[in-house]
Short mmCIF file of C-alpha atoms in Angstrom, two decimals:
data_model
loop_
_atom_site.label_atom_id
_atom_site.label_comp_id
_atom_site.label_asym_id
_atom_site.label_seq_id
_atom_site.Cartn_x
_atom_site.Cartn_y
_atom_site.Cartn_z
CA MET A 2 -13.54 -11.16 111.11
CA LYS A 3 -13.78 -11.32 107.30
CA ASN A 4 -11.11 -14.07 106.95
CA ILE A 5 -12.93 -16.02 109.77
CA ILE A 6 -16.21 -15.80 107.93
CA THR A 7 -14.39 -16.76 104.64
CA ALA A 8 -12.78 -19.62 106.20
CA ALA A 9 -16.07 -20.77 107.60
CA VAL A 10 -17.71 -20.31 104.28
CA ILE A 11 -15.01 -22.59 102.55
CA GLY A 12 -15.18 -25.09 105.21
CA LEU A 13 -19.00 -25.36 104.75
CA MET A 14 -18.64 -25.78 101.03
CA MET A 15 -16.07 -28.56 101.45
CA LEU A 16 -18.26 -30.21 104.01
CA THR A 17 -21.29 -30.01 101.50
CA ASN A 18 -19.16 -31.24 98.59
CA THR A 19 -18.31 -34.19 100.71
CA LYS A 20 -21.78 -35.01 101.53
CA LEU A 21 -22.83 -34.62 98.00
CA LEU A 22 -20.43 -37.00 96.62
CA ALA A 23 -22.60 -39.35 94.61
CA GLN A 24 -22.59 -42.93 94.46
CA CYS A 25 -23.81 -44.48 91.15
CA SER A 26 -24.05 -47.95 89.90
CA TYR A 27 -25.09 -49.61 86.56
CA THR A 28 -25.83 -53.34 86.22
CA GLN A 29 -25.38 -54.76 82.83
CA SER A 30 -28.60 -56.79 81.83
CA GLY A 31 -27.75 -59.62 79.45
CA ASN A 32 -24.90 -59.50 77.24
CA LEU A 33 -23.20 -56.50 75.58
CA SER A 34 -23.50 -56.91 71.85
CA SER A 35 -22.69 -53.45 70.52
CA THR A 36 -20.77 -50.32 71.74
CA ILE A 37 -22.40 -48.42 74.60
CA ASN A 38 -21.15 -44.72 75.59
CA PHE A 39 -20.27 -44.43 79.20
CA SER A 40 -22.09 -41.20 79.50
CA SER A 41 -25.38 -42.78 78.41
CA ILE A 42 -25.25 -45.42 81.29
CA ILE A 43 -23.70 -43.22 84.01
CA ASN A 44 -24.03 -39.44 84.66
CA CYS A 45 -22.22 -39.27 87.76
CA PRO A 46 -19.31 -36.46 87.76
CA ASN A 47 -16.75 -36.74 90.55
CA GLY A 48 -18.74 -39.72 92.13
CA ASP A 49 -17.94 -43.36 93.11
CA VAL A 50 -19.21 -45.49 90.21
CA VAL A 51 -19.70 -49.13 90.06
CA LEU A 52 -20.52 -51.08 86.93
CA SER A 53 -21.50 -54.75 87.58
CA ASN A 54 -22.26 -57.89 85.68
CA MET A 55 -20.26 -56.58 82.76
CA ASN A 56 -20.15 -59.33 80.03
CA SER A 57 -20.45 -59.66 76.27
CA ASN A 58 -22.11 -62.04 73.82
CA PRO A 59 -20.20 -65.16 72.48
CA GLY A 60 -18.75 -62.86 69.52
CA GLY A 61 -17.10 -60.71 72.13
CA ASP A 62 -18.00 -57.55 70.41
CA GLY A 63 -19.32 -55.64 73.55
CA LYS A 64 -17.66 -52.24 74.17
CA VAL A 65 -17.96 -49.51 76.70
CA ASN A 66 -16.76 -46.12 74.90
CA PHE A 67 -15.64 -43.22 76.96
CA ALA A 68 -16.65 -40.61 74.29
CA SER A 69 -15.99 -37.49 76.11
CA ASP A 70 -13.96 -36.28 79.29
CA VAL A 71 -14.84 -37.65 82.48
CA THR A 72 -13.72 -37.40 86.10
CA LEU A 73 -14.76 -39.78 89.01
CA ASN A 74 -13.67 -40.28 92.45
CA SER A 75 -13.46 -43.97 92.06
CA LEU A 76 -14.63 -46.52 89.35
CA THR A 77 -14.82 -50.28 90.14
CA VAL A 78 -15.80 -52.78 87.14
CA GLU A 79 -17.05 -56.35 88.18
CA PHE A 80 -17.04 -58.96 85.42
CA ALA A 81 -19.79 -61.62 85.36
CA ASN A 82 -18.97 -65.47 85.52
CA GLY A 83 -18.26 -67.04 82.37
CA ASN A 84 -18.42 -63.77 80.23
CA LYS A 85 -16.72 -63.34 77.00
CA PRO A 86 -14.29 -60.25 76.35
CA VAL A 87 -15.34 -56.73 76.97
CA GLU A 88 -13.46 -53.81 75.55
CA PHE A 89 -13.19 -50.57 77.24
CA ILE A 90 -12.06 -47.56 74.84
CA ILE A 91 -10.69 -44.20 75.69
CA PRO A 92 -10.61 -42.44 72.15
CA ALA A 93 -8.08 -39.79 71.04
CA GLY A 94 -8.33 -36.35 72.75
CA VAL A 95 -10.34 -37.85 75.59
CA THR A 96 -9.10 -37.80 79.20
CA VAL A 97 -10.63 -40.09 81.86
CA THR A 98 -9.44 -39.24 85.38
CA ILE A 99 -9.98 -41.31 88.47
CA THR A 100 -9.14 -39.19 91.35
CA THR A 101 -8.60 -42.37 93.72
CA ASN A 102 -8.81 -46.05 92.54
CA LEU A 103 -9.70 -47.91 89.37
CA THR A 104 -10.49 -51.49 90.22
CA PHE A 105 -11.33 -54.45 88.02
CA ILE A 106 -12.91 -57.55 89.84
CA GLY A 107 -14.66 -60.69 89.09
CA GLN A 108 -13.98 -63.51 86.34
CA PRO A 109 -10.40 -63.38 85.71
CA ASP A 110 -10.22 -65.37 82.45
CA LYS A 111 -11.32 -65.03 78.93
CA GLY A 112 -9.45 -61.78 77.95
CA LYS A 113 -10.72 -58.14 78.59
CA THR A 114 -9.29 -55.39 76.43
CA LEU A 115 -8.36 -51.68 77.57
CA THR A 116 -7.85 -49.67 74.38
CA VAL A 117 -6.40 -46.16 75.24
CA TYR A 118 -5.86 -43.79 72.36
CA GLY A 119 -6.30 -40.76 74.88
CA THR A 120 -5.34 -40.45 78.44
CA LEU A 121 -6.29 -42.46 81.49
CA ILE A 122 -5.22 -40.92 84.83
CA VAL A 123 -5.57 -42.77 88.24
CA GLY A 124 -4.76 -40.80 91.24
CA ASN A 125 -4.15 -43.81 93.70
CA THR A 126 -4.29 -47.53 92.50
CA LEU A 127 -4.89 -49.11 89.32
CA ASP A 128 -5.83 -52.74 90.22
CA PHE A 129 -6.31 -55.21 87.47
CA GLY A 130 -7.39 -57.75 89.86
CA SER A 131 -5.54 -60.59 88.04
CA VAL A 132 -7.82 -60.19 85.06
CA GLU A 133 -6.53 -61.37 81.71
CA PHE A 134 -6.18 -57.72 80.14
CA GLU A 135 -4.89 -56.84 76.80
CA ILE A 136 -3.92 -53.35 76.59
CA ASP A 137 -3.86 -51.58 73.19
CA GLY A 138 -3.91 -48.11 71.82
CA THR A 139 -1.24 -45.21 71.58
CA GLY A 140 -2.17 -43.06 74.39
CA SER A 141 -1.10 -42.84 77.90
CA ILE A 142 -1.82 -44.57 81.20
CA ASP A 143 -0.50 -42.83 84.42
CA ALA A 144 -1.28 -44.16 87.93
CA GLY A 145 0.08 -43.73 91.40
CA SER A 146 0.57 -47.52 91.63
CA ILE A 147 -0.36 -50.62 89.60
CA ILE A 148 -1.28 -54.03 91.02
CA GLY A 149 -2.94 -57.19 89.95
CA ALA A 150 -1.32 -56.91 86.44
CA ASP A 151 -0.02 -60.59 86.49
CA ASP A 152 -2.02 -61.52 83.55
CA VAL A 153 -1.89 -58.23 81.80
CA THR A 154 -0.35 -58.00 78.42
CA CYS A 155 0.50 -55.28 75.84
CA SER A 156 1.22 -56.00 72.04
CA GLY A 157 3.65 -53.10 72.54
CA PRO A 158 6.38 -51.63 70.42
CA GLN A 159 7.99 -55.21 70.10
CA SER A 160 5.35 -56.08 67.71
CA ASP A 161 3.02 -53.53 66.10
CA GLY A 162 3.60 -50.60 68.11
CA THR A 163 0.25 -50.29 69.75
CA CYS A 164 1.03 -50.09 73.29
CA PRO A 165 0.26 -46.99 75.35
CA LEU A 166 2.79 -45.24 77.40
CA VAL A 167 2.60 -46.62 80.99
CA THR A 168 3.82 -44.64 83.96
CA SER A 169 3.43 -45.36 87.67
CA ASP A 170 5.47 -44.81 90.91
CA THR A 171 5.12 -48.51 91.59
CA CYS A 172 4.20 -51.50 89.49
CA ASP A 173 3.48 -55.19 90.22
CA ASP A 174 2.95 -57.44 87.29
CA GLY A 175 4.14 -60.67 88.79
CA GLY A 176 6.63 -61.04 86.12
CA SER A 177 4.26 -60.65 83.20
CA GLY A 178 6.65 -57.76 81.86
CA PHE A 179 3.67 -55.15 81.64
CA CYS A 180 5.30 -52.95 83.98
CA GLY A 181 8.33 -52.72 81.64
CA THR A 182 6.42 -51.04 78.81
CA ASP A 183 7.30 -47.72 80.22
CA VAL A 184 11.02 -48.26 80.02
CA LEU A 185 11.88 -45.74 77.19
CA PRO A 186 15.23 -44.84 75.64
CA ILE A 187 14.12 -41.15 75.99
CA VAL A 188 12.55 -39.21 78.71
CA LEU A 189 9.88 -37.00 76.84
CA THR A 190 9.17 -33.60 78.76
CA TYR A 191 6.35 -32.32 76.52
CA PHE A 192 4.75 -32.56 72.93
CA ASN A 193 2.94 -29.54 71.77
CA SER A 194 1.13 -28.45 68.56
CA LYS A 195 -0.19 -25.06 67.44
CA SER A 196 -1.53 -23.37 64.35
CA ILE A 197 0.60 -20.56 62.64
CA ASP A 198 0.24 -18.85 59.45
CA SER A 199 2.30 -21.16 57.39
CA GLY A 200 0.90 -24.45 58.81
CA VAL A 201 0.91 -26.34 62.16
CA GLU A 202 4.07 -26.09 64.40
CA LEU A 203 5.03 -29.17 66.51
CA LYS A 204 7.48 -28.95 69.43
CA TRP A 205 8.76 -31.57 71.85
CA GLY A 206 11.50 -31.84 74.29
CA THR A 207 13.57 -34.48 75.92
CA ALA A 208 15.32 -34.54 79.43
CA SER A 209 17.62 -37.32 78.23
CA GLU A 210 18.25 -39.80 75.32
CA GLU A 211 19.78 -43.04 75.05
CA ASN A 212 20.43 -44.79 71.78
CA ASN A 213 17.71 -42.63 70.28
CA ASP A 214 17.96 -43.01 66.40
CA TYR A 215 15.26 -40.98 65.15
CA PHE A 216 11.52 -39.43 65.89
CA THR A 217 8.51 -40.11 63.55
CA ILE A 218 5.44 -37.77 63.29
CA GLU A 219 2.29 -38.98 61.96
CA ARG A 220 -1.03 -37.32 61.04
CA SER A 221 -4.50 -38.30 61.25
CA ALA A 222 -7.99 -36.88 60.31
CA ASP A 223 -9.84 -38.90 62.79
CA GLY A 224 -7.32 -39.89 65.51
CA LYS A 225 -7.23 -43.60 64.63
CA ALA A 226 -5.83 -43.97 61.17
CA PHE A 227 -2.41 -42.38 60.94
CA GLU A 228 -0.01 -41.64 58.18
CA LYS A 229 3.69 -40.84 58.49
CA ILE A 230 4.69 -37.31 57.15
CA THR A 231 8.23 -36.99 58.45
CA THR A 232 11.08 -38.20 60.56
CA VAL A 233 13.45 -36.21 62.65
CA SER A 234 16.93 -37.48 63.71
CA GLY A 235 17.44 -38.07 67.33
CA ALA A 236 20.64 -37.22 69.28
CA GLY A 237 21.73 -40.87 70.01
CA THR A 238 22.84 -40.63 73.58
CA HIS A 239 22.67 -37.51 75.27
CA THR A 240 22.24 -36.16 79.05
CA GLY A 241 20.47 -32.91 79.35
CA ALA A 242 17.43 -30.98 77.77
CA LEU A 243 16.95 -30.93 74.07
CA ASP A 244 14.35 -29.17 72.17
CA TYR A 245 12.86 -30.14 68.77
CA THR A 246 10.57 -28.23 66.21
CA TYR A 247 8.88 -29.35 63.06
CA VAL A 248 6.40 -27.50 60.92
CA ASP A 249 3.79 -29.04 58.80
CA ASN A 250 3.44 -26.82 55.80
CA LYS A 251 0.58 -28.88 54.24
CA PRO A 252 -1.61 -29.62 57.28
CA LEU A 253 -5.24 -30.85 57.01
CA LYS A 254 -7.93 -28.31 57.15
CA GLY A 255 -10.12 -28.24 60.11
CA ARG A 256 -9.16 -30.46 63.16
CA SER A 257 -6.56 -33.14 62.90
CA TYR A 258 -4.33 -35.19 65.16
CA TYR A 259 -0.51 -35.65 65.62
CA ARG A 260 1.22 -38.62 67.05
CA LEU A 261 4.84 -38.69 67.95
CA SER A 262 6.92 -41.89 68.13
CA GLN A 263 10.52 -42.59 68.79
CA THR A 264 12.75 -45.35 67.45
CA ASP A 265 16.17 -46.48 68.79
CA PHE A 266 19.12 -47.91 67.05
CA ASP A 267 17.76 -51.76 67.45
CA GLY A 268 14.33 -50.76 65.89
CA THR A 269 12.24 -50.67 68.93
CA THR A 270 9.71 -47.98 68.70
CA ALA A 271 7.51 -46.27 71.43
CA TYR A 272 4.63 -44.05 70.86
CA PHE A 273 3.64 -41.00 72.95
CA ASP A 274 0.50 -38.90 73.37
CA ILE A 275 -1.57 -37.70 70.58
CA VAL A 276 -2.21 -33.91 70.41
CA ALA A 277 -5.03 -32.31 68.43
CA VAL A 278 -4.87 -28.96 66.48
CA ASP A 279 -7.34 -26.90 64.34
CA PHE A 280 -5.93 -25.25 61.20
CA THR A 281 -7.92 -22.95 58.81
CA THR A 282 -6.90 -20.65 56.18
CA VAL A 283 -10.04 -18.35 57.09
CA SER A 284 -8.46 -15.13 57.51
CA LYS A 285 -11.46 -12.69 57.56
CA LEU A 286 -15.12 -12.56 57.51
CA ALA A 287 -17.04 -9.89 55.66
CA VAL A 288 -20.71 -9.84 54.35
CA TYR A 289 -22.28 -7.33 51.86
CA PRO A 290 -24.41 -5.47 51.53
CA ASN A 291 -24.60 -4.96 55.24
CA PRO A 292 -27.31 -3.77 56.10
CA ALA A 293 -29.08 -5.80 53.48
CA SER A 294 -32.62 -5.55 52.08
CA VAL A 295 -34.79 -8.48 52.09
CA THR A 296 -34.37 -8.67 48.39
CA ASP A 297 -30.51 -8.64 48.23
CA MET A 298 -28.21 -11.42 47.51
CA LEU A 299 -25.64 -11.82 50.23
CA THR A 300 -21.80 -11.97 49.41
CA ILE A 301 -19.63 -13.53 51.96
CA GLN A 302 -15.91 -13.47 52.03
CA THR A 303 -13.58 -15.56 54.32
CA GLY A 304 -10.44 -15.41 52.78
CA ALA A 305 -9.96 -19.27 52.95
CA ASP A 306 -8.08 -21.34 50.27
CA ALA A 307 -9.92 -22.90 47.40
CA ASP A 308 -9.50 -26.39 48.87
CA GLU A 309 -11.05 -25.58 52.24
CA ASP A 310 -14.69 -26.18 52.79
CA VAL A 311 -16.34 -23.98 55.61
CA GLU A 312 -19.66 -24.20 57.26
CA LEU A 313 -21.79 -20.98 57.08
CA ALA A 314 -24.46 -20.67 59.75
CA ILE A 315 -26.94 -17.65 60.21
CA TYR A 316 -28.61 -17.28 63.70
CA SER A 317 -31.44 -15.14 64.64
CA ASN A 318 -31.15 -12.55 67.45
CA ALA A 319 -32.75 -14.92 69.77
CA GLY A 320 -29.90 -17.56 68.86
CA GLN A 321 -32.02 -19.60 66.71
CA LEU A 322 -30.31 -21.33 63.65
CA VAL A 323 -32.08 -20.10 60.51
CA LYS A 324 -29.64 -20.98 57.68
CA SER A 325 -26.78 -23.29 57.28
CA GLU A 326 -24.72 -24.67 54.43
CA VAL A 327 -21.29 -25.83 53.53
CA VAL A 328 -19.43 -23.89 50.87
CA SER A 329 -15.92 -23.72 49.32
CA GLY A 330 -13.63 -21.15 50.90
CA SER A 331 -12.40 -19.66 47.59
CA GLY A 332 -13.05 -16.08 47.13
CA ALA A 333 -16.41 -14.43 47.57
CA VAL A 334 -19.56 -16.66 48.03
CA THR A 335 -22.98 -15.61 47.25
CA ILE A 336 -25.90 -16.98 48.85
CA GLN A 337 -29.75 -16.37 48.60
CA ASN A 338 -31.18 -13.95 51.00
CA ASP A 339 -34.40 -15.48 52.27
CA LEU A 340 -34.30 -13.71 55.68
CA LYS A 341 -36.84 -11.66 57.14
CA ALA A 342 -36.12 -8.16 58.51
CA GLY A 343 -34.17 -8.22 61.63
CA PHE A 344 -30.63 -8.71 63.50
CA TYR A 345 -28.56 -11.77 62.74
CA MET A 346 -25.30 -13.39 63.61
CA LEU A 347 -23.36 -14.72 60.65
CA GLN A 348 -20.95 -17.50 61.66
CA VAL A 349 -18.19 -19.30 59.73
CA LYS A 350 -16.73 -22.65 61.20
CA SER A 351 -13.83 -24.51 60.17
CA GLY A 352 -13.04 -27.52 62.55
CA GLN A 353 -13.37 -26.03 65.78
CA VAL A 354 -12.39 -22.60 64.89
CA VAL A 355 -15.50 -20.01 64.54
CA ILE A 356 -15.47 -16.46 63.35
CA SER A 357 -18.65 -14.30 63.64
CA THR A 358 -20.01 -11.06 62.49
CA ARG A 359 -23.24 -9.13 62.69
CA LEU A 360 -25.76 -8.96 59.83
CA VAL A 361 -28.68 -6.56 59.61
CA VAL A 362 -31.66 -6.98 57.18
CA GLN A 363 -33.92 -4.24 56.58
#
């Protein structure tokens, strides 16, 4: 009986979720003349979304930015007649997931741009609708199938190395060559990063390699401007799994981004996903005296290196921020105690790494 009831409840939840699937729309009024964030015009998680009358001013500087992760059931973008270029941007570290179909329709000419530094996942069909799209960025696009890509181009590794990794079960580009951008001399199985005591450890693996000369690892503070930090020799031509490891012993403090690329013997370079990692030298958090009187100066120790700035924040017992400042991580830091008697939470933040301890003021 319990199993029957459970099954009935699950079935009711599925039915309810199906009925509640949202249908959302946004119609662009006039010309886009700046960057708008997708989340500011559409709040429709897991829904069916339609963007209509998308166009840009004569300067072509209208942009739609996916500033954070989003999951939709479907997304349809309709371009207005006679419009100028519109750019859709998926920044580094952001994943846009379309469960079923991503469809572009409307005015086909006067090129549009899809810039992918993060990840675009389309469960079923990515339909470019024969729109003149330029694909840029160094992230990845994965779709069940790609159609309508007759006039889609990608600057790609043949020129300046700014073509995302494009993968799909089937791809029809009408001979434009876009579908060929995912033909790589290696099959990358993973690319991971993690913070360790001595720095940042990067690991990646290949299932096979053909004419693979070397890998390049680049680093960035913002996920956009990258600098080369090392190269690692490839295996040439090899069948079977291989694993690689590199440790960045002088990482950036806080959050940083790493990008892996591969270059074959004829100089052709392909770029892969960008990974983010948080590194901090903060090793401990102590405050004294604790308990402290309202007249005491507070001395805080983090163990961080002298060149790492950390953010100190003190919250009341009710969770209200009452004090915040950025300090050097070297040795002990002394701050003025202007707190009232009570219980507080002292927090040290570096990048996305947060360490907390309790503070009592009497």
